[in-house]
Short mmCIF file of C-alpha atoms in Angstrom, two decimals:
data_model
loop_
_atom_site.label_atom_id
_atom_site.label_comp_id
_atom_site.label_asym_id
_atom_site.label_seq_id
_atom_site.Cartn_x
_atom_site.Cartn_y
_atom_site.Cartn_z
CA UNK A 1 20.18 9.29 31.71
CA UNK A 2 18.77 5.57 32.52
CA UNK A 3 18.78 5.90 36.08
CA UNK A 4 15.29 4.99 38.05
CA UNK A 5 14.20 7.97 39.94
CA UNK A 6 11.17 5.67 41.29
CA UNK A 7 8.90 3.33 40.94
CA UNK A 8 4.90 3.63 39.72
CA UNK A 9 2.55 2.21 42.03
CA UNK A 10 -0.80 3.29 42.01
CA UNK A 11 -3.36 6.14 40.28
CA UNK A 12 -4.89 8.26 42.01
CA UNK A 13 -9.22 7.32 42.10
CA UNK A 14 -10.83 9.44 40.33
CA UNK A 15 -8.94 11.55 38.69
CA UNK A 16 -7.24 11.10 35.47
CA UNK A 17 -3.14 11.26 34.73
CA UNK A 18 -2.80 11.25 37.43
CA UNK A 19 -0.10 9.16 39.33
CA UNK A 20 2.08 8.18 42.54
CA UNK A 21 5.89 7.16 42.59
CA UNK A 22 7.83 5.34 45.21
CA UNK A 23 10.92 7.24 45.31
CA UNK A 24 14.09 5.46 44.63
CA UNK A 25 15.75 6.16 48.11
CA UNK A 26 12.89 4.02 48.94
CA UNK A 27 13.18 1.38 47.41
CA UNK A 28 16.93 1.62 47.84
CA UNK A 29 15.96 1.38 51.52
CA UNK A 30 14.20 -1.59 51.21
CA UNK A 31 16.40 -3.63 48.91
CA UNK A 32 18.82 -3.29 52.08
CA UNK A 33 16.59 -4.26 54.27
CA UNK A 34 16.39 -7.36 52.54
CA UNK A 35 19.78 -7.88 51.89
CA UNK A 36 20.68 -7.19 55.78
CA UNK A 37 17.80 -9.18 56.72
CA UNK A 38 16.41 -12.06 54.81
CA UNK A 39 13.32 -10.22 54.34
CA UNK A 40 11.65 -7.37 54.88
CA UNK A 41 11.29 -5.73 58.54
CA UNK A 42 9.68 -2.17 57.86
CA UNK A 43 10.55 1.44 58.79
CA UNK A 44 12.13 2.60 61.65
CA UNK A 45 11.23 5.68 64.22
CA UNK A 46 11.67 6.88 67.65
CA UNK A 47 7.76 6.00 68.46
CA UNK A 48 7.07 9.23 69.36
CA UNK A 49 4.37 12.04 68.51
CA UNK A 50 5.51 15.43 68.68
CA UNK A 51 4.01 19.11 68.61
CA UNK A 52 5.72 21.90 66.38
CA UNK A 53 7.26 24.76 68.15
CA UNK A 54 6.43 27.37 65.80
CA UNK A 55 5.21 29.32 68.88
CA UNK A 56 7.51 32.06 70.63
CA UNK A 57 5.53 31.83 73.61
CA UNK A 58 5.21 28.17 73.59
CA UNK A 59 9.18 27.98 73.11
CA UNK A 60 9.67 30.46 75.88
CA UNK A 61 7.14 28.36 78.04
CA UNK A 62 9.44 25.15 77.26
CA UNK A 63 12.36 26.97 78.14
CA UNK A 64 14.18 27.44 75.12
CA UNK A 65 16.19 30.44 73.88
CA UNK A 66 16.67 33.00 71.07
CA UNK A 67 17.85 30.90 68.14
CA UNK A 68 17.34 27.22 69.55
CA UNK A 69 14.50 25.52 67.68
CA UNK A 70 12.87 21.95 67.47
CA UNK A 71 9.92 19.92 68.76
CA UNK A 72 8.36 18.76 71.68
CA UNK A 73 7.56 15.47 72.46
CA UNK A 74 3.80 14.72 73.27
CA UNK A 75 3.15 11.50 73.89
CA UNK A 76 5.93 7.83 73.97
CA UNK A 77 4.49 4.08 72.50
CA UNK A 78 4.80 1.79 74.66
CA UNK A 79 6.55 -0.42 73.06
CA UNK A 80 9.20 2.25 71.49
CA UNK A 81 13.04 0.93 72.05
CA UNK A 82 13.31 4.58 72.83
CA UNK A 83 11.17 4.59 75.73
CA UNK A 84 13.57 4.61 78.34
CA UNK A 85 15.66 7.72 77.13
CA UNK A 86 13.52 10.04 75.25
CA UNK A 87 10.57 11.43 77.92
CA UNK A 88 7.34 13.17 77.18
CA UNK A 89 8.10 17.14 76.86
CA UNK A 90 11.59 16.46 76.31
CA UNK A 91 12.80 18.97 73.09
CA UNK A 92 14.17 17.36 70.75
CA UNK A 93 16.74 20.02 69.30
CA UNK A 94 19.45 18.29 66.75
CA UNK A 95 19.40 14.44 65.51
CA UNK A 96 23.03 13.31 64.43
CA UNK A 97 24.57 16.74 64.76
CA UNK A 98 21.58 18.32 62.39
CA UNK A 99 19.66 21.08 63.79
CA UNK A 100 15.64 20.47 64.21
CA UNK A 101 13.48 23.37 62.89
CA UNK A 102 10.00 23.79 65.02
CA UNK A 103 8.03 22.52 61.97
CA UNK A 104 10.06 19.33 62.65
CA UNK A 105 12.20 19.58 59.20
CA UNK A 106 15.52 18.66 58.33
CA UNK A 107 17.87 20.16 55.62
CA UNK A 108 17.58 17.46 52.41
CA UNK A 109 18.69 19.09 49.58
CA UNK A 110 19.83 23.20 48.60
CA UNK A 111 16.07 24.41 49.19
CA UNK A 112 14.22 21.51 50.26
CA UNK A 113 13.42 20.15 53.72
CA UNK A 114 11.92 17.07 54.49
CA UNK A 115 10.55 15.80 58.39
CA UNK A 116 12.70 14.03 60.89
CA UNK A 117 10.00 10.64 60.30
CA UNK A 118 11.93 10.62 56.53
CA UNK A 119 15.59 10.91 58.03
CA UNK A 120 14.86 8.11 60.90
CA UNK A 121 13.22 6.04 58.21
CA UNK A 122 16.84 5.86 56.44
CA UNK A 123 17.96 3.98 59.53
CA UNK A 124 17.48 0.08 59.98
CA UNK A 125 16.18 -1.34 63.49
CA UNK A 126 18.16 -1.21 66.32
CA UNK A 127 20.81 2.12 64.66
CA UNK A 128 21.66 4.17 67.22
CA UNK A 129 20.78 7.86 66.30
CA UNK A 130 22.08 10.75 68.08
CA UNK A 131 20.02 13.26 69.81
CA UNK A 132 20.28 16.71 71.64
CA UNK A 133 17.31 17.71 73.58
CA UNK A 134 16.74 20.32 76.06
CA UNK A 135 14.62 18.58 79.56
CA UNK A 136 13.59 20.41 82.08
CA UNK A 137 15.58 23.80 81.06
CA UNK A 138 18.81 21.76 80.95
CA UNK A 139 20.65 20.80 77.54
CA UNK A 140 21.48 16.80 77.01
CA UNK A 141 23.70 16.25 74.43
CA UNK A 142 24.54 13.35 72.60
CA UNK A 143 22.20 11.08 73.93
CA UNK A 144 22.37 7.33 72.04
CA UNK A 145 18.51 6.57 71.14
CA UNK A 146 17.33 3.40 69.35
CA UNK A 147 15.68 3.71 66.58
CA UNK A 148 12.89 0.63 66.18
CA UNK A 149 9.98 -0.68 63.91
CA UNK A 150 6.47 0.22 65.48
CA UNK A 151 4.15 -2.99 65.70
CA UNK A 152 0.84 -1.35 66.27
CA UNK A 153 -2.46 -2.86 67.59
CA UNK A 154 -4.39 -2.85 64.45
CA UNK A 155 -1.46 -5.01 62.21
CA UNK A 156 -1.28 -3.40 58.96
CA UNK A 157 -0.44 -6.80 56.84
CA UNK A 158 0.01 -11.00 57.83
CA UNK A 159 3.17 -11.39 55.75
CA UNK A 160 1.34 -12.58 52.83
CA UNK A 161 -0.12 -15.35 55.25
CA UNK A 162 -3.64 -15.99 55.95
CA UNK A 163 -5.31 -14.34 59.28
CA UNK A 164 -5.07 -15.81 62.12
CA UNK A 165 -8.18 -17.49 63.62
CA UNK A 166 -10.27 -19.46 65.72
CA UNK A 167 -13.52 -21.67 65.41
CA UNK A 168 -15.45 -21.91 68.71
CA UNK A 169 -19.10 -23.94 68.34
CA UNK A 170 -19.56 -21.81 64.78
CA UNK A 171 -18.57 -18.65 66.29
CA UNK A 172 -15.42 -17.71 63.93
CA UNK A 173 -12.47 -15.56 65.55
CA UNK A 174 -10.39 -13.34 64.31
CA UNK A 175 -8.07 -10.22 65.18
CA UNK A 176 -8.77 -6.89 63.57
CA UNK A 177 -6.53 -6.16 60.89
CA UNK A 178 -6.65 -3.03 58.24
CA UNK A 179 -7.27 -5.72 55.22
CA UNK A 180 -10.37 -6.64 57.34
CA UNK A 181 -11.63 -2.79 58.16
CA UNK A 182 -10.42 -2.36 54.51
CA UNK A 183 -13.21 -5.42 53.65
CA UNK A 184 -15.92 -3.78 55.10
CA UNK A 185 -14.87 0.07 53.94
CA UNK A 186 -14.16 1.46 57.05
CA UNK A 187 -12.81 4.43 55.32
CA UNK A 188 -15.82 5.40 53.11
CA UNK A 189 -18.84 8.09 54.15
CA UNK A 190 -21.36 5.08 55.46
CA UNK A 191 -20.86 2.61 57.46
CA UNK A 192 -22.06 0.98 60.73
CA UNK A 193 -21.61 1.67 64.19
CA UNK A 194 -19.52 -1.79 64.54
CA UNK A 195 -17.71 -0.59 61.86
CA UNK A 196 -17.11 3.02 63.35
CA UNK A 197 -16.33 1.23 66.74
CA UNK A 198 -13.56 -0.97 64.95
CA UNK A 199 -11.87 1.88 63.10
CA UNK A 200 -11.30 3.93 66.44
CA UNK A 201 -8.89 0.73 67.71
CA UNK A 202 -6.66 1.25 64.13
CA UNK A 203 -5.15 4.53 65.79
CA UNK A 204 -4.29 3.16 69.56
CA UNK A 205 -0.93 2.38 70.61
CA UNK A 206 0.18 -1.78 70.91
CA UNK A 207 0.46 -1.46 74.91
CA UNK A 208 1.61 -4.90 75.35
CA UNK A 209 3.60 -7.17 72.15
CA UNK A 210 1.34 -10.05 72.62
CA UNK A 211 -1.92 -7.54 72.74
CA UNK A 212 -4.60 -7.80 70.04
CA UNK A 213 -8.18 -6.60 69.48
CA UNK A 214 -10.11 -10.17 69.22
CA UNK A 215 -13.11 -9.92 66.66
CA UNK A 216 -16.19 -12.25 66.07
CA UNK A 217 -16.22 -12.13 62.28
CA UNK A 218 -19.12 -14.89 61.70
CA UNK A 219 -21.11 -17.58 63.17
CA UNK A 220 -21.48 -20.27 61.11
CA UNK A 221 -24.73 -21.98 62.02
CA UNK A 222 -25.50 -24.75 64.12
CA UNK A 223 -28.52 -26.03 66.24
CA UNK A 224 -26.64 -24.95 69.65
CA UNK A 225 -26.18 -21.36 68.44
CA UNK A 226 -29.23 -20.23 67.60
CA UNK A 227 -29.86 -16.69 67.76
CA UNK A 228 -26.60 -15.65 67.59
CA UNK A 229 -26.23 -16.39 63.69
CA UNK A 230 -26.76 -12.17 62.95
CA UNK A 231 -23.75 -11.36 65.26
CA UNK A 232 -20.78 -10.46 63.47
CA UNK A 233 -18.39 -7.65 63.64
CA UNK A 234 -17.91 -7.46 67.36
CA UNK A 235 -15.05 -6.73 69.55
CA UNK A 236 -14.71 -9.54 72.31
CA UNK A 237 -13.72 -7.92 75.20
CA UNK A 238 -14.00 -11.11 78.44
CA UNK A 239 -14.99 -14.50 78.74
CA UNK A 240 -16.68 -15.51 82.14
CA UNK A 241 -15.47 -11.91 83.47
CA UNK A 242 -11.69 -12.23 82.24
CA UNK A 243 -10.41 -9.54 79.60
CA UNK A 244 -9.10 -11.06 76.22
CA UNK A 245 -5.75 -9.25 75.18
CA UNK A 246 -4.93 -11.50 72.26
CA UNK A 247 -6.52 -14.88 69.98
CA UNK A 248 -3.61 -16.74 71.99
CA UNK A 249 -4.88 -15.55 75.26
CA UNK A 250 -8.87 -16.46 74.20
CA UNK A 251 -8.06 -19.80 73.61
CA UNK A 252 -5.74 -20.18 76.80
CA UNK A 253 -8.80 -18.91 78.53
CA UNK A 254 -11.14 -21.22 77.04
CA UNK A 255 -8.87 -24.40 77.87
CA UNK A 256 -8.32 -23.81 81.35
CA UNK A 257 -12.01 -22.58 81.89
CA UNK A 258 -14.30 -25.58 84.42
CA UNK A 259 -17.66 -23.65 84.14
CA UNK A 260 -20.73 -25.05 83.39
CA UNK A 261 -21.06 -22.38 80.99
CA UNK A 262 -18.83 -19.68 78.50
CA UNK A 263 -20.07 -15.99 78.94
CA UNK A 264 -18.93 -14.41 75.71
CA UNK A 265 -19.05 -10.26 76.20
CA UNK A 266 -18.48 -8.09 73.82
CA UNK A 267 -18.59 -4.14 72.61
CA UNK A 268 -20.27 -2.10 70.86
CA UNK A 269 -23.64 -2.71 72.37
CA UNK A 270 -23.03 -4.99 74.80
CA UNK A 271 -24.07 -8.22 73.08
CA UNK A 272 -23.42 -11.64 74.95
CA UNK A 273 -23.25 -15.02 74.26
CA UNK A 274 -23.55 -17.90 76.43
CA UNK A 275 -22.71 -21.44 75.40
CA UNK A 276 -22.73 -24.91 77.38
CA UNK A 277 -18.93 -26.03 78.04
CA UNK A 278 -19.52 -29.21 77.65
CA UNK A 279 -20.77 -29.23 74.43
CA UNK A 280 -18.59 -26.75 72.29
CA UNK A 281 -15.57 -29.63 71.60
CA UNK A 282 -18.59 -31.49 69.31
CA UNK A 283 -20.13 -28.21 68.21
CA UNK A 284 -17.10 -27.34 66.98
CA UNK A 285 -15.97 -30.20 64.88
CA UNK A 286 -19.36 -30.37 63.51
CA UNK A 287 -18.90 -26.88 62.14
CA UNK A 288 -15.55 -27.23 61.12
CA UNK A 289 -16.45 -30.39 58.96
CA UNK A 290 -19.99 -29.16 57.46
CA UNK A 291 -17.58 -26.28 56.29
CA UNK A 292 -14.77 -28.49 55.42
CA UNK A 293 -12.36 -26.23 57.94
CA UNK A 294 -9.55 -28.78 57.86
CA UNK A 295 -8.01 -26.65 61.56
CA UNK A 296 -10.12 -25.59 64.54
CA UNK A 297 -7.40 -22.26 65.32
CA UNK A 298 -4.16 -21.11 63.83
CA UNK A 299 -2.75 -18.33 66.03
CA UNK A 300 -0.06 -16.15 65.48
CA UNK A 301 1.25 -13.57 69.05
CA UNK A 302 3.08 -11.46 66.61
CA UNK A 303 1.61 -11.61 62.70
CA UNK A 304 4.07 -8.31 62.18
CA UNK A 305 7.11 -10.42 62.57
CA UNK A 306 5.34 -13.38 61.40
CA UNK A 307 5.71 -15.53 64.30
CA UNK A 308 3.75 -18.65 64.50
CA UNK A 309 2.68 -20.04 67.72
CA UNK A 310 0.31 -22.46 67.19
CA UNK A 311 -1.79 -24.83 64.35
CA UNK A 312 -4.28 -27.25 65.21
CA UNK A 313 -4.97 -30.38 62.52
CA UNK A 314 -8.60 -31.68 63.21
#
């Protein structure tokens, strides 16, 4: 008939004829997005998790009775636009006047379900979306709920931009990103305990907007670093006893710090590094031009939205 049912994107590895296809309510949905937007934002949800209710005796336990059905909420991001309507154990029993089954499926088409996460995704951010739970043995109906775009902790792209970082006396900077756990196959059988230690951060809620997991990805040598040129692959977690929550915070830190000397910490294992204040301006630019680095930092607080903060010219 001509029409596009979807589009062909990958193969699967290792196998042969074998294929995956966007489907076209997909791509519909993001054609829209740009149109709406100027660009493309992402998917929307409640940012919730949820447990099935397939369970009579976890239904009966929840309160619910003969005939209702639907999910129960487990667990709220942080950062959800939902978060101040929707509530941990809360029911969820219709969205938009269509019942919830307790394996968390809508009605799509005569014979086929699909789960509420592929209805909300046909919503754009900031829809309202309307919700009847049961709380606390009492029914709430028609409740307004936002539906949003999740920024997580471990960002998942940079907008086709390059990473942020940061260059501190050799010591190279950057936030953990799934293109760099992707780099170092964090997904295969083998890999190290850095690694391992990394990969754990890719499923943890953003708790903060500006937060980020700051990593040392290299140290480019010089005669003030020695003996820290094997570190790589570490999560920094303070400087001089302060926690780093983003690449924007680190270097905010590392401006306003008057100590004789930086105390670097950071996890797995504990490692440390300890560099002379004074001296890391010069280390720095000496790196930065042996390596022909033409900016010391460029820092993004929000590489999701593609925000930028900051870029330094040396």
């Amino acid at each position: 008939d001509k029409k596009v049912v979807g589009v062909a994107f990958e193969a699967l590895e290792g196998a042969e004829n074998i294929g995956y296809v966007v489907p076209v309510t997909v791509v519909q949905h993001f054609l829209q997005d740009i149109q709406r937007h100027g660009e493309y934002t992402g998917f929307c949800s409640f940012g919730i998790s949820y447990s099935f209710l397939e369970n009579a005796s976890f239904r009966k336990s929840l309160g619910m009775k003969d005939g209702m059905s639907g999910v129960r909420i487990k667990s709220m991001e942080p950062t959800a636009a939902s978060l101040n309507i929707l509530q941990k154990n809360d029911v969820i029993l219709e969205i938009d006047g269509i019942s919830l089954g307790n394996d968390g499926k809508v009605p799509f088409r005569p014979g086929e379900r699909v789960s509420m996460a592929c209805y909300l995704q046909t919503k754009f951010n900031g829809d309202l979306v309307s919700v009847n739970l049961l709380r606390d043995g009492e029914i709430l109906e028609d409740l307004r709920v936002p539906v949003s775009i999740q920024s997580r902790l471990v960002p998942t792209h940079f907008q086709n931009q390059p990473p942020p970082y940061i260059v501190v006396a050799g010591l190279v900077f950057t936030i953990l990103s799934i293109p760099y756990l992707h780099a170092y196959h964090a997904w295969e059988d083998y890999i190290s305990d850095k690694i391992c230690y990394l990969l754990d951060y890719s499923e943890k809620p953003l708790e903060q907007s500006t937060d980020q997991v700051v990593v040392l990805a290299q140290v480019l040598a010089h005669p003030k670093n020695l003996g820290y040129d094997m570190l790589q692959d570490l999560h920094l977690k303070k400087i001089n006893g302060k926690d780093v929550r983003s690449l924007q915070h680190f270097r905010q830190l590392l401006t306003e710090c008057e100590d004789e000397y930086i105390r670097l910490e950071f996890a797995p294992n504990d490692n440390c590094v300890v560099l002379e204040r004074t001296s890391l301006e010069q280390m720095t630019k000496d790196v930065c031009e042996e390596h022909f680095i033409s900016k010391e930092y460029v820092l993004r607080s929000n590489v999701d939205t593609h925000i930028v903060d900051d870029e330094n010219d040396s």
